[in-house]
Short mmCIF file of C-alpha atoms in Angstrom, two decimals:
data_model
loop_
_atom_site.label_atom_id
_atom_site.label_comp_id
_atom_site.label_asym_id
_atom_site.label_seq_id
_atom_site.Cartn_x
_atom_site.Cartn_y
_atom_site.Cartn_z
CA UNK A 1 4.26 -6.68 41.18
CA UNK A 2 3.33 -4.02 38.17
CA UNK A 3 4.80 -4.80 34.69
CA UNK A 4 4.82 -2.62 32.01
CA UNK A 5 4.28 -4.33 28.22
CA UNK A 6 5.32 -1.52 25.50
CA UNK A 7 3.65 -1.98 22.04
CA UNK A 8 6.33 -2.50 19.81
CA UNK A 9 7.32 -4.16 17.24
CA UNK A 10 4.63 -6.93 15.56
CA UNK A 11 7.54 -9.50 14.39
CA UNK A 12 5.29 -12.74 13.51
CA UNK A 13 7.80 -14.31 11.88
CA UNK A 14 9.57 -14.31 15.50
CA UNK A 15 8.65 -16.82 17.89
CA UNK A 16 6.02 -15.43 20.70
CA UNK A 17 7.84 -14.35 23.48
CA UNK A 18 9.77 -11.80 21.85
CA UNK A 19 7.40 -9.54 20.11
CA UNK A 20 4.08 -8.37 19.70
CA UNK A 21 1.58 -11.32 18.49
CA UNK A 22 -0.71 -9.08 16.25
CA UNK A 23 -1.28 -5.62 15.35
CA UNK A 24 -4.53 -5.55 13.35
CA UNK A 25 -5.83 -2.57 11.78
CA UNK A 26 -3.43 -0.39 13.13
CA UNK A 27 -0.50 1.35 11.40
CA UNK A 28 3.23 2.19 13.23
CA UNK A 29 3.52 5.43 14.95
CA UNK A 30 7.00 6.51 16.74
CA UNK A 31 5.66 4.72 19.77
CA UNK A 32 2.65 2.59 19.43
CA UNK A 33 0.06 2.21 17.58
CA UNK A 34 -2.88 4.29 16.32
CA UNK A 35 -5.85 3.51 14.18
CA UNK A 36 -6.01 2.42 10.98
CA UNK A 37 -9.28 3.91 9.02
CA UNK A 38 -12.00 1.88 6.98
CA UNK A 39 -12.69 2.84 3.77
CA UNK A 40 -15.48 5.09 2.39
CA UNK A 41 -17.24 5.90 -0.91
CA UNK A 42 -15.73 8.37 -2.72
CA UNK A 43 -17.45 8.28 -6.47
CA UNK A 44 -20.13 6.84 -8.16
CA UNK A 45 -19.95 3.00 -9.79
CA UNK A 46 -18.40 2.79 -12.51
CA UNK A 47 -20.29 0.57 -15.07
CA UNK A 48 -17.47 -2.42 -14.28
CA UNK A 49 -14.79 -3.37 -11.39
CA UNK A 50 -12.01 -0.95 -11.37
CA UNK A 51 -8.45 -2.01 -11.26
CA UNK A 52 -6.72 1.09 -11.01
CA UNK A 53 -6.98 4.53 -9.39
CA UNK A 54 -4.74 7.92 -10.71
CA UNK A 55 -5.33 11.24 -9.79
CA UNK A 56 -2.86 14.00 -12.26
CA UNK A 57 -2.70 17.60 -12.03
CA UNK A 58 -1.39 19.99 -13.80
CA UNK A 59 -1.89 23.94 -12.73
CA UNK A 60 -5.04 23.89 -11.24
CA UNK A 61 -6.55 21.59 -13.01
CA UNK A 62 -6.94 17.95 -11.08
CA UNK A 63 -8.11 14.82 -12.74
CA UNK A 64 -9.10 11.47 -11.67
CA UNK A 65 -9.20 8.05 -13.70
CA UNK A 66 -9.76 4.92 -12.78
CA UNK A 67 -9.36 1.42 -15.31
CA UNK A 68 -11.29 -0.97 -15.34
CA UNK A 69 -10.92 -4.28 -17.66
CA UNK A 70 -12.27 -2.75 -20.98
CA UNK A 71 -12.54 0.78 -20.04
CA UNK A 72 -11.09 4.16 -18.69
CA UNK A 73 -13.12 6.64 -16.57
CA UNK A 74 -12.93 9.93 -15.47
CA UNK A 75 -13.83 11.06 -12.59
CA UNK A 76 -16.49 14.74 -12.51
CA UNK A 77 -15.65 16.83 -9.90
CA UNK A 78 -19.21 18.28 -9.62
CA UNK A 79 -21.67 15.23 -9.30
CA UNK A 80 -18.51 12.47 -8.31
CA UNK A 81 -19.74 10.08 -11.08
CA UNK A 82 -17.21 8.29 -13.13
CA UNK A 83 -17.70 8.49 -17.02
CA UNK A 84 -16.13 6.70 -19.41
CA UNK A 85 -13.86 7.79 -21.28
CA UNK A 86 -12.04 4.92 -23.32
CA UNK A 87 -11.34 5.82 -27.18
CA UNK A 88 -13.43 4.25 -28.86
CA UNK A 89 -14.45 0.96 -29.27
CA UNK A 90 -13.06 0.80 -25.70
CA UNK A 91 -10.65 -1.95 -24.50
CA UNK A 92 -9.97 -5.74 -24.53
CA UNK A 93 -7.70 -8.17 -21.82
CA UNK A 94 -7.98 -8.45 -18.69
CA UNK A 95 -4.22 -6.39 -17.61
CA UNK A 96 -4.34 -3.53 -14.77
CA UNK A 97 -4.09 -0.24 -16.10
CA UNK A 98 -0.79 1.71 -15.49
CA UNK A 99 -0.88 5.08 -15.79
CA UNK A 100 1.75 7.90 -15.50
CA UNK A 101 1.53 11.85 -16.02
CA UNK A 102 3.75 13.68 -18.77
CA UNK A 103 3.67 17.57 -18.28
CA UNK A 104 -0.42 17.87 -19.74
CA UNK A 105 -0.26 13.79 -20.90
CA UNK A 106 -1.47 11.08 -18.96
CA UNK A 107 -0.18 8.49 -20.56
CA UNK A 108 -2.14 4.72 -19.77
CA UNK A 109 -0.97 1.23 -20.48
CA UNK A 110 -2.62 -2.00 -20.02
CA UNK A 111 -0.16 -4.23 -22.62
CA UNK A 112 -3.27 -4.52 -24.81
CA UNK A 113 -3.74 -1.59 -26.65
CA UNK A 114 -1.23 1.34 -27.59
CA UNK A 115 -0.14 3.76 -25.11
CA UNK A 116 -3.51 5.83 -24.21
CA UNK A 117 -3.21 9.97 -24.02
CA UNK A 118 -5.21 11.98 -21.99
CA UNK A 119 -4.14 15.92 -22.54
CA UNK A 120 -5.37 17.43 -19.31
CA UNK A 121 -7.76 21.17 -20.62
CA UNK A 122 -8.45 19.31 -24.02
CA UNK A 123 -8.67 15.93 -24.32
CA UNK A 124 -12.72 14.20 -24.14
CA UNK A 125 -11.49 11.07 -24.51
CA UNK A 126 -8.51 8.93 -24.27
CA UNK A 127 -6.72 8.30 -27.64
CA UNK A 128 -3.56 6.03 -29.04
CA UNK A 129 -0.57 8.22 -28.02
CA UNK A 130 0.83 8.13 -31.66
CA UNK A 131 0.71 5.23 -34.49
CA UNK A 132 3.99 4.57 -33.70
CA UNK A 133 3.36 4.26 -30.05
CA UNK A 134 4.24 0.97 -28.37
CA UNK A 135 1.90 -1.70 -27.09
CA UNK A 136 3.20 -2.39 -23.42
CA UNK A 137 2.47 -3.66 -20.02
CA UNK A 138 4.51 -1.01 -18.06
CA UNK A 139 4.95 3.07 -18.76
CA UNK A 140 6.91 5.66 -16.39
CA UNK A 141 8.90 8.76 -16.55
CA UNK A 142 12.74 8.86 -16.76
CA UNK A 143 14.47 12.37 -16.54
CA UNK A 144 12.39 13.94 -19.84
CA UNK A 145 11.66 10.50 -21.43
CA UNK A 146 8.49 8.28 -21.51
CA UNK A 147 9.33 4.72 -20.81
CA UNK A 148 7.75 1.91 -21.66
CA UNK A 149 8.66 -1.91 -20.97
CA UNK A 150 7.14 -5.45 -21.75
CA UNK A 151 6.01 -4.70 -24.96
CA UNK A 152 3.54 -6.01 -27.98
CA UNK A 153 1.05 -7.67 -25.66
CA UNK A 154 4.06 -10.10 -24.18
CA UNK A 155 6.04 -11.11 -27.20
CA UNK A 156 8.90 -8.43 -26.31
CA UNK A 157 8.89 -9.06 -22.19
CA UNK A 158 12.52 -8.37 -21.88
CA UNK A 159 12.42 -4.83 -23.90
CA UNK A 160 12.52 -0.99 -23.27
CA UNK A 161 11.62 1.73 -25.32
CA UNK A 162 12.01 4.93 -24.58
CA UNK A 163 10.53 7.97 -26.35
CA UNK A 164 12.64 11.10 -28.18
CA UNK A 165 13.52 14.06 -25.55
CA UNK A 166 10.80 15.99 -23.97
CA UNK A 167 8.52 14.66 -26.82
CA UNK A 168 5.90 11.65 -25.92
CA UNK A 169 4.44 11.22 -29.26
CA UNK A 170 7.99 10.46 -31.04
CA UNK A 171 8.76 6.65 -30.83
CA UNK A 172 11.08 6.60 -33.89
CA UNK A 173 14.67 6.35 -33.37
CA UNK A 174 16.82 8.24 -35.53
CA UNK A 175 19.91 11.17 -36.30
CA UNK A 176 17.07 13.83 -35.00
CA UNK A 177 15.34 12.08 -32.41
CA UNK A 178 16.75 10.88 -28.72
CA UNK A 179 13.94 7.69 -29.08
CA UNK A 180 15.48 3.96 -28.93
CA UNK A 181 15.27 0.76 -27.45
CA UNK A 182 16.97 -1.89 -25.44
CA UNK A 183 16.89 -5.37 -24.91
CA UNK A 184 17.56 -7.13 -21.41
CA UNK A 185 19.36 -10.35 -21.89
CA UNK A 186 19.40 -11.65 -18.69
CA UNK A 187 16.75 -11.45 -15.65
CA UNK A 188 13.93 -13.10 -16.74
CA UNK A 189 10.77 -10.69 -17.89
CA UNK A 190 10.39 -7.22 -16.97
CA UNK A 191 8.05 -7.48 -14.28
CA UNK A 192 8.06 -3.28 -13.41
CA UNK A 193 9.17 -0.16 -13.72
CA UNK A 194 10.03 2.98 -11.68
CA UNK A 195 11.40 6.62 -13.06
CA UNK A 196 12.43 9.84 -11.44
CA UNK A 197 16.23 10.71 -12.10
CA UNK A 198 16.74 7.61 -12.78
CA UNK A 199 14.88 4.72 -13.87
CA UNK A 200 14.63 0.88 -12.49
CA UNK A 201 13.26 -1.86 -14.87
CA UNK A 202 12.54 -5.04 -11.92
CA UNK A 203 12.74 -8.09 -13.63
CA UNK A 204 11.73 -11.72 -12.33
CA UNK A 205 15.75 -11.91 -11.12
CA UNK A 206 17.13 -9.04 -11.89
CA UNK A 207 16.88 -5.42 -11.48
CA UNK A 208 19.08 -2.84 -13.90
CA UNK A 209 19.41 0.60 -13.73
CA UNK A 210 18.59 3.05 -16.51
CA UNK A 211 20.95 6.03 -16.54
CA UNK A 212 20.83 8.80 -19.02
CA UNK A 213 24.19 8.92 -20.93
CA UNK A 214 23.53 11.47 -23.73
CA UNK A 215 24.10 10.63 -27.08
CA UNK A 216 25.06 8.22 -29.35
CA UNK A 217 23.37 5.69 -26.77
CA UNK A 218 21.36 7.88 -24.80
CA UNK A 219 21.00 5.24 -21.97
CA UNK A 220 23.39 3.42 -19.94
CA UNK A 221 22.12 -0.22 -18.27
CA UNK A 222 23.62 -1.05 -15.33
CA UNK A 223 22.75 -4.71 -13.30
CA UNK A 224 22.13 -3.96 -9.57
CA UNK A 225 21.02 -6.94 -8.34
CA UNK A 226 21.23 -10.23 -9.74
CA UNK A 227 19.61 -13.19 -8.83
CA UNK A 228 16.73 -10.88 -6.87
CA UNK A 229 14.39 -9.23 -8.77
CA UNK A 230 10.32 -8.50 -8.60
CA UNK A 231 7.81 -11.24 -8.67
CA UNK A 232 4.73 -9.20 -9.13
CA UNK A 233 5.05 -5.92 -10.39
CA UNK A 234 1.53 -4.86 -9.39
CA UNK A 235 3.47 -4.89 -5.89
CA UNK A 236 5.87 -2.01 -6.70
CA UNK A 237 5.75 1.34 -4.83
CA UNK A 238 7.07 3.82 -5.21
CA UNK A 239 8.36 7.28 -3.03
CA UNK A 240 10.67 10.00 -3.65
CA UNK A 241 14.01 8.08 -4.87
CA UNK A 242 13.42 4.51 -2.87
CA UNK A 243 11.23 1.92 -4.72
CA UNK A 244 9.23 -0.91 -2.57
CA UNK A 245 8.89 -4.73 -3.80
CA UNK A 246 8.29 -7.89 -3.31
CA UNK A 247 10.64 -10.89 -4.34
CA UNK A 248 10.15 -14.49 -4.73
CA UNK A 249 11.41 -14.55 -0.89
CA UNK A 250 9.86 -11.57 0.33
CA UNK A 251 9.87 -7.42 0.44
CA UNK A 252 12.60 -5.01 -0.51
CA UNK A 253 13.56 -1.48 -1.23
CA UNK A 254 15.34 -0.34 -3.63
CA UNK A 255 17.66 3.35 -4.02
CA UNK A 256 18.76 3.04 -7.69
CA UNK A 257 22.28 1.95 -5.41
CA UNK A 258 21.39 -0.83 -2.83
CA UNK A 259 18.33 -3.83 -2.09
CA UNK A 260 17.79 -4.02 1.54
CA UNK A 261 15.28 -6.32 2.91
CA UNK A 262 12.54 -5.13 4.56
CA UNK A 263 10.76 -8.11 5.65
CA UNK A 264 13.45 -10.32 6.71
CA UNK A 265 12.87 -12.51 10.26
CA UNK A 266 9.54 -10.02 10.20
CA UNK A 267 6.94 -10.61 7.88
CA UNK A 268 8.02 -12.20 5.04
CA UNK A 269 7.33 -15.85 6.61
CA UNK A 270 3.37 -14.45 7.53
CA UNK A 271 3.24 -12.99 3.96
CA UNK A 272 3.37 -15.80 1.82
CA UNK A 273 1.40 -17.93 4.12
CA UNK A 274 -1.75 -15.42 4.35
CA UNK A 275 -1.23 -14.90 0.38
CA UNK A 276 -3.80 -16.36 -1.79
CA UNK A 277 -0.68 -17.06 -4.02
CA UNK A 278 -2.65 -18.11 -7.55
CA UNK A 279 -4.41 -14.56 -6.79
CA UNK A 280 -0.88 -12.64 -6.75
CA UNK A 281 -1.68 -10.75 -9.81
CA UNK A 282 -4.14 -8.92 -8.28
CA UNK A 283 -2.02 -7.30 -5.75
CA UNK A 284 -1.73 -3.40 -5.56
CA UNK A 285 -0.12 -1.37 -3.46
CA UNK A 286 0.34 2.51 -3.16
CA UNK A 287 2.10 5.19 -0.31
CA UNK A 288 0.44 7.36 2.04
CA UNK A 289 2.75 10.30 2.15
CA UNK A 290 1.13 11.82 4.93
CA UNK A 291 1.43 9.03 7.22
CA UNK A 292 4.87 7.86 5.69
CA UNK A 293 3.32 4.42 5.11
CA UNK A 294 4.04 2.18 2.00
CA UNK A 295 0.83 -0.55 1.91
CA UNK A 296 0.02 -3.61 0.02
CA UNK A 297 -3.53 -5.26 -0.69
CA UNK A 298 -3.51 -8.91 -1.54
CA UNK A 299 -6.24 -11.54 -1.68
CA UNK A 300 -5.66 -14.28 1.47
CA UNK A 301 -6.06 -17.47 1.77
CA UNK A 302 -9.33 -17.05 3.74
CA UNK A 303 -11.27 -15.93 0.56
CA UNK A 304 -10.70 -11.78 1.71
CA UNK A 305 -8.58 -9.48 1.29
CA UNK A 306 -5.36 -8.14 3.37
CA UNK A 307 -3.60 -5.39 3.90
CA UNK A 308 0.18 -5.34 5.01
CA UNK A 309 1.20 -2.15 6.36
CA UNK A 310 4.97 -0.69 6.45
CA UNK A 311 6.49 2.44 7.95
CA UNK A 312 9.29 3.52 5.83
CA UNK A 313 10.86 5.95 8.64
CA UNK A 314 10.44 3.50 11.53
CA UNK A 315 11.21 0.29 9.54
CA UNK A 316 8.06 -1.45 11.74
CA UNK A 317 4.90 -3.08 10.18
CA UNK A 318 1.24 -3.69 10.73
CA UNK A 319 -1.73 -5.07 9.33
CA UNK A 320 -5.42 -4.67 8.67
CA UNK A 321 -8.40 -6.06 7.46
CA UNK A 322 -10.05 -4.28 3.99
CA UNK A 323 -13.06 -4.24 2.20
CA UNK A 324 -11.03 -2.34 -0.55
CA UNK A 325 -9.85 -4.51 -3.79
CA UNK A 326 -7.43 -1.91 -5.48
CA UNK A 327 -4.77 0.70 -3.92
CA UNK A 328 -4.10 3.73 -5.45
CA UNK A 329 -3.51 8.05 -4.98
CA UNK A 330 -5.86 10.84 -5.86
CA UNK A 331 -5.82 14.79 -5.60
CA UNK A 332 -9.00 16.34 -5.13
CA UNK A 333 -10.93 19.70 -5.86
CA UNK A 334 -11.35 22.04 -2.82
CA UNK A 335 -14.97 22.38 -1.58
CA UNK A 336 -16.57 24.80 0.07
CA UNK A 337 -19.06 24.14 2.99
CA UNK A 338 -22.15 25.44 0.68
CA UNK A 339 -20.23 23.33 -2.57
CA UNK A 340 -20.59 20.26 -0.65
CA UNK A 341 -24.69 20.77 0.27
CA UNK A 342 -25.18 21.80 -3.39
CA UNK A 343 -22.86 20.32 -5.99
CA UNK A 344 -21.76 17.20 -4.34
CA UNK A 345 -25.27 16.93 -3.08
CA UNK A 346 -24.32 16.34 0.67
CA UNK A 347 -27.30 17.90 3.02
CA UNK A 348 -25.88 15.79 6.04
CA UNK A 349 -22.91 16.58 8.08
CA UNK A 350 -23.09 12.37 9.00
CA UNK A 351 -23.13 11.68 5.57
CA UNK A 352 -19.44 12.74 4.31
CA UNK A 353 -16.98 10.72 3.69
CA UNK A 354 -14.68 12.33 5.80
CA UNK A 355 -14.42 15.10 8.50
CA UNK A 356 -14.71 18.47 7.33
CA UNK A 357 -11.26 19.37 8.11
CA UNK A 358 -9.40 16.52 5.81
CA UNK A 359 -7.37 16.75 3.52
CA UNK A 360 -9.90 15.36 1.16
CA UNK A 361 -11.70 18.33 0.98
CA UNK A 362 -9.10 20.86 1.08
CA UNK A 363 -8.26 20.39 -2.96
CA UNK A 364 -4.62 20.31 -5.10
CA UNK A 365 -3.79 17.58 -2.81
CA UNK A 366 -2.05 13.93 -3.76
CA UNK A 367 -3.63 11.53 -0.88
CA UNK A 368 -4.12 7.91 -0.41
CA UNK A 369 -6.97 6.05 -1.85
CA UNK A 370 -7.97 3.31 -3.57
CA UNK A 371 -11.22 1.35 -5.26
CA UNK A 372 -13.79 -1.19 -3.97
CA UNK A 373 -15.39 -3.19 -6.88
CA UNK A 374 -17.15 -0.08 -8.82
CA UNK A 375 -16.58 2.95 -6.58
CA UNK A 376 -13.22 4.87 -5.96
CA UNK A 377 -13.07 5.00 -1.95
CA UNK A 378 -11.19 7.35 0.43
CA UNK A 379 -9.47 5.55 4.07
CA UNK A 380 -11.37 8.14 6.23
CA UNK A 381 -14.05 6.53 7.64
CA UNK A 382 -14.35 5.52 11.21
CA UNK A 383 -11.81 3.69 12.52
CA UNK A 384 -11.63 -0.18 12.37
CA UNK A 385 -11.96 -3.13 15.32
CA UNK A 386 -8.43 -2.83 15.84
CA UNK A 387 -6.66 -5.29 18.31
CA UNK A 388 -2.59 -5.83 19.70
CA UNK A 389 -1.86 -8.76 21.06
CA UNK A 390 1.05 -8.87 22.74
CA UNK A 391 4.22 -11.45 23.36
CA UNK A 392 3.99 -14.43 25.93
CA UNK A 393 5.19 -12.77 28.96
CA UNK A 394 6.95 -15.06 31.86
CA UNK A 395 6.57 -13.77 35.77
CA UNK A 396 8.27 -16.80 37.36
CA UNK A 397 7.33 -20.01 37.02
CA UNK A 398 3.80 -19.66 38.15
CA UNK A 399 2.07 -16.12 38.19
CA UNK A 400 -1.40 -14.81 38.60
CA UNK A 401 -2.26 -11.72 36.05
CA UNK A 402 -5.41 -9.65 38.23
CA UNK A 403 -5.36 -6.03 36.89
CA UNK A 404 -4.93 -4.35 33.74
CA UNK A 405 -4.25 -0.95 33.00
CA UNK A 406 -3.80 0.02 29.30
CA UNK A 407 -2.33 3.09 28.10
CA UNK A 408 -4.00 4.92 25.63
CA UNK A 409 -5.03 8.07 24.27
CA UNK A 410 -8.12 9.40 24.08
CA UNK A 411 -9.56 6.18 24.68
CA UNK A 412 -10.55 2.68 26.59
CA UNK A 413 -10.38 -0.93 25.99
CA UNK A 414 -11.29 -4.25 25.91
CA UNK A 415 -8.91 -6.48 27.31
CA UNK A 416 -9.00 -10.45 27.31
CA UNK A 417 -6.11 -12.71 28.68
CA UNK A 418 -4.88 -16.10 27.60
CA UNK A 419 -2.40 -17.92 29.85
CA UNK A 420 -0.56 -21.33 29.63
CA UNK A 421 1.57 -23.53 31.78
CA UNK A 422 4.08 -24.18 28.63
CA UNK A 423 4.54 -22.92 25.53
CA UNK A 424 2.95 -25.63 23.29
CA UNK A 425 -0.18 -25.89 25.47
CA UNK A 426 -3.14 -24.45 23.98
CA UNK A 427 -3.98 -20.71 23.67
CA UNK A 428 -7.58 -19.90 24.92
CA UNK A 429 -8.68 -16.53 25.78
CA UNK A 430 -10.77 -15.54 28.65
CA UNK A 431 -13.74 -13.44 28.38
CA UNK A 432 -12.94 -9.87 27.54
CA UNK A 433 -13.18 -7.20 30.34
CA UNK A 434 -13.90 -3.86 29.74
CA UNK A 435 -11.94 -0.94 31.60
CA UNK A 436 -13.60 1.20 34.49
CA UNK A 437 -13.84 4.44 34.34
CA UNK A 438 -10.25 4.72 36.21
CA UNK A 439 -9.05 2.72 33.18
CA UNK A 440 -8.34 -0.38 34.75
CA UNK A 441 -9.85 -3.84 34.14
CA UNK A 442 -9.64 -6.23 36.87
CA UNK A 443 -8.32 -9.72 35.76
CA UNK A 444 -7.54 -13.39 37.26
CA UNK A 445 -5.81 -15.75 34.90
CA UNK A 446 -3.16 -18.12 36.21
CA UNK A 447 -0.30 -19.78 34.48
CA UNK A 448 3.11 -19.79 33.69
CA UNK A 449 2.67 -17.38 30.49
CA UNK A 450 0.37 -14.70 30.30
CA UNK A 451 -0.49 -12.94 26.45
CA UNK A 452 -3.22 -10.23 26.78
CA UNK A 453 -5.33 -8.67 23.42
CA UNK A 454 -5.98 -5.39 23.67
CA UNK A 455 -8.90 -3.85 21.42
CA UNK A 456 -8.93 -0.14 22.12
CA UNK A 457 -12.00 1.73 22.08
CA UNK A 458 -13.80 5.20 21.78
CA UNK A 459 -11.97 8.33 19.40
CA UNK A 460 -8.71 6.51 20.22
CA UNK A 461 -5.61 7.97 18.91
CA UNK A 462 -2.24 6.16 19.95
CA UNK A 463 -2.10 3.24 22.02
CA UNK A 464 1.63 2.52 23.56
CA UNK A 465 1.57 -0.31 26.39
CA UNK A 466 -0.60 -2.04 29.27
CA UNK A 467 0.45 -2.22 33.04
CA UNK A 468 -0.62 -5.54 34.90
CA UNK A 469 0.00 -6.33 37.80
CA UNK A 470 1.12 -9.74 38.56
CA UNK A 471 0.69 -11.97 41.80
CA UNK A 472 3.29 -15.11 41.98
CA UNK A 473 2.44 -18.46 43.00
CA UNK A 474 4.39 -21.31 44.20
CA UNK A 475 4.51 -24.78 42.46
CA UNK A 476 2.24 -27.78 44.10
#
C-alpha cells in the first residue's frame, strides 16, 4: 500500500500525529519547503560587535551603517570595510542602535546620547541632531514627523515627542512649530515604535495609535489593545502597513486596526521554551521582502542562536539554525563583473558571497541581511543541513514501512525512519538511507507508528512530500 505524506504545516505546539515534527533550515513556500541559506561575509570587522545593520538611500546614493556598543560605522562601497563614524568622543551604554531615514537624515538612537544625524552627500560623521534634540531609546517616521519615544536615558519611558512638520531639527513646541509631546498613562513602558501613515507606540500592555489630527493637538492617541502589548521591542518588524511582535504570550501582528495572533496552538509554546529568556534583549528581527518572510533571531537555551521563520502570505512557519547574532536590511551598489575583480578585490568566481546573478550585486536594492559579531553578512551562501520530519503516521495497528520515495526538486535525500508500537514509547531513528538513482530508498522498520526525517540533498529547490509504501502485519 503507497501513502503519500505532504509537507505541510510544522505545528510543534500540536501533538505529533497531526503535523509536521520539524522543519529546520527551511522557510514556507506555497507547497513545501525550500532551502533556507547560511550566511556569508559581507564587510570587513568592524573594530567591536555590531548590534545593528541599516542600509538608506536617497537618489542614487546608498549607505550602510552598522552600531555597535560605543560606535557607528559606515560601510565603503569600494574596499567593503566599515569605518567609524561616531561624533566624537564616540558613544557610551550598552542599548541597540535604532536607526530610521528622514528624506537626506538618518536619524540614530541608542537612549544614550541625543538623536544622531547622518545627512546622506555631506555628512563625515554622525552629529547630535539639534541641542534640543531628545535623548531616546526608540525613533521612526510618522506622516512628515520624526518620532521619538522612551526618552532621557529611561526616566521618561512612557513619553513621545514628536518633531515640528517636515523639519527634524525643530524639537520646540510652540504657535510656529507643529513639535510636542505626549505622555502615555497607562500600558506600562514604551517598549517600540512603528510609523508610516500612521504610527504605533507598543507598550509592555498596551499598544495606542498615533493619528495625525492637525492643529491645536496635532496628534490624536487612540488605545488598540489593552492588556497585550510588546515585551521586547528589539522583536518588532515591520512591512508595508502590518507590524510583527512578540507578547508576553507569544507573536502578533498588528494593522494600526486589529492584533491577530500569529503563533497561537503553533509556535508560541516551542518559542518560549527554546528562548534563552534572560538573553531576550538581544533579539532582532527584520523582513525579507523578496521571500515575503518576517524572521526573528534569539539566543536558545542551548548556548546558540535561533532563528524562527514566518510567512506572512501563507500564515506557516519554519526554523533554522544561525551563526548570525543581529538581523537587519541593506541596499547595495551595483557591480560590474571587472568592479568586483578590481575594487572589491574578488579574483575568484568561488570566492563571492553570492552568485553573480543576486540581487546583492545588482545595486539600489533593499535586501535581507544581518551581522555576525564584527562583519555585516548577506543569507546567500550555500544552503544549510536542512531536515523535515514529519507527523507519526498510523497504517493499522501493525505496519511495515520498506520504500521511500521523496519528492523533490532538483534534488535527493537522506531518509531515516523511527517507528513505535505506542505513542509514549521511545523515538529512535534507524540509520539513514540514501536514495538510488531512481529516487527511492529502500526501508524496513516495523511498528505501529512510523515518523520519517527527510534531509534533502544536492542544488535542491522545493521539497513537497515522500511516498512509502507500507506492508501490514497482523498482531501475535
Amino acid at each position: 500500500m503507497a501513502t503519500r505524506i505532504q509537507f505541510e504545516e510544522w505545528l510543534p505546539d500540536q501533538p505529533s500525529v497531526t503535523s509536521l515534527r520539524d522543519a529546520k533550515n527551511v522557510y514556507p513556500t506555497s507547497i513545501g519547503y525550500a532551502p533556507f541559506p547560511s550566511v556569508e561575509n559581507f564587510s570587513g570587522d568592524a573594530t567591536e560587535n555590531l548590534n545593528t545593520v541599516f542600509g538608506g538611500k536617497y537618489g542614487d546614493e546608498v549607505v550602510i551603517f552598522a552600531g555597535g556598543n560605543s560606535k557607528l560605522f559606515k560601510l565603503n562601497a569600494s574596499t567593503l570595510a566599515l569605518a567609524n563614524v561616531s561624533k566624537s568622543g564616540g558613544y557610551s551604554g550598552t542599548n541597540k542602535w535604532q536607526l530610521t531615514q528622514f528624506g537626506k537624515a538618518i536619524i540614530a538612537a541608542n537612549n544614550q546620547a541625543k538623536l544622531q544625524v547622518w545627512n546622506i552627500g555631506t555628512s563625515s560623521l554622525f552629529a547630535d541632531l539639534n541641542a534640543n534634540a531628545p535623548v531616546a531609546k526608540y525613533v521612526t517616521v510618522v506622516r512628515d514627523f520624526v518620532v521619538a519615544a522612551h526618552l532621557d536615558a529611561g526616566t521618561n519611558p512612557n513619553k513621545v515627542i514628536w518633531s515640528d512638520i517636515n523639519d527634524e531639527t525643530n524639537w520646540l513646541s510652540g504657535t510656529t512649530s507643529q513639535s510636542d509631546y505626549q505622555l502615555i498613562p497607562d500600558g506600562g513602558n514604551i517598549t517600540g515604535l512603528t510609523g508610516g501613515e500612521i504610527g504605533l507606540i507598543f507598550l509592555e500592555r498596551s499598544i495606542v495609535r498615533m493619528s495625525y489630527s492637525g492643529s491645536p493637538l496635532f496628534f490624536q492617541f487612540d488605545t488598540i489593545s489593552r492588556g497585550l502589548g510588546c515585551l521586547e521591542g528589539n522583536s518588532i518588524a515591520q512591512y508595508g502597513a502590518t507590524s510583527f511582535f512578540l507578547s508576553d504570550d507569544g507573536f502578533y501582528k498588528c494593522d494600526g486596526q486589529t492584533v491577530t495572533g500569529i503563533g497561537t496552538e503553533k509556535v508560541d509554546r516551542y518559542f518560549f521554551n527554546d528562548v534563552k529568556i534572560t538573553d531576550l534583549d538581544s533579539m532582532s528581527a527584520s523582513v525579507d521582502p523578496i521571500k515575503k518572510l518576517v524572521i526573528w533571531n534569539y539566543a536558545n537555551v542551548d548556548g546558540g542562536r535561533s532563528i524562527l521563520i514566518y510567512n506572512w502570505q501563507l500564515n506557516k512557519w519554519s526554523r533554522a539554525n544561525t551563526t548570525s547574532t543581529v538581523l537587519g536590511s541593506i541596499s547595495t551598489t551595483g557591480y560590474t563583473l571587472e568592479g568586483l575583480e578590481s575594487v572589491l578585490g574578488y579574483n575568484n568566481i568561488e570566492t563571492l558571497p553570492a552568485s553573480l546573478d543576486d540581487r546583492l550585486w545588482v545595486g539600489g536594492k533593499f535586501l535581507f541581511a544581518g551581522a555576525q559579531d564584527t562583519k555585516i553578512v548577506t543569507f546567500t551562501g550555500s544552503n544549510y543541513d536542512s531536515e523535515l520530519i514529519t507527523p507519526d503516521m498510523e497504517i493499522g495497528y501493525n505496519s511495515v514501512a520498506t520504500l521511500v520515495r521523496p519528492q523533490i526538486d532538483n534534488g535527493s535525500a537522506d531518509i531515516k525512519v523511527a517507528s513505535r508500537k505506542e505513542l509514549d514509547d521511545n523515538i529512535q531513528f534507524g540509520s539513514s538511507v540514501t536514495t538510488s538513482q531512481e529516487g527511492r530508498a529502500s526501508v524496513r522498520s516495523a511498528g505501529r507508528y512510523h515518523r520519517f526525517s527527510i534531509s534533502p540533498t544536492g542544488n535542491w529547490t522545493n521539497a513537497t512530500s515522500i511516498d512509502v509504501d507500507f506492508k501490514t502485519q497482523g498482531n501475535r
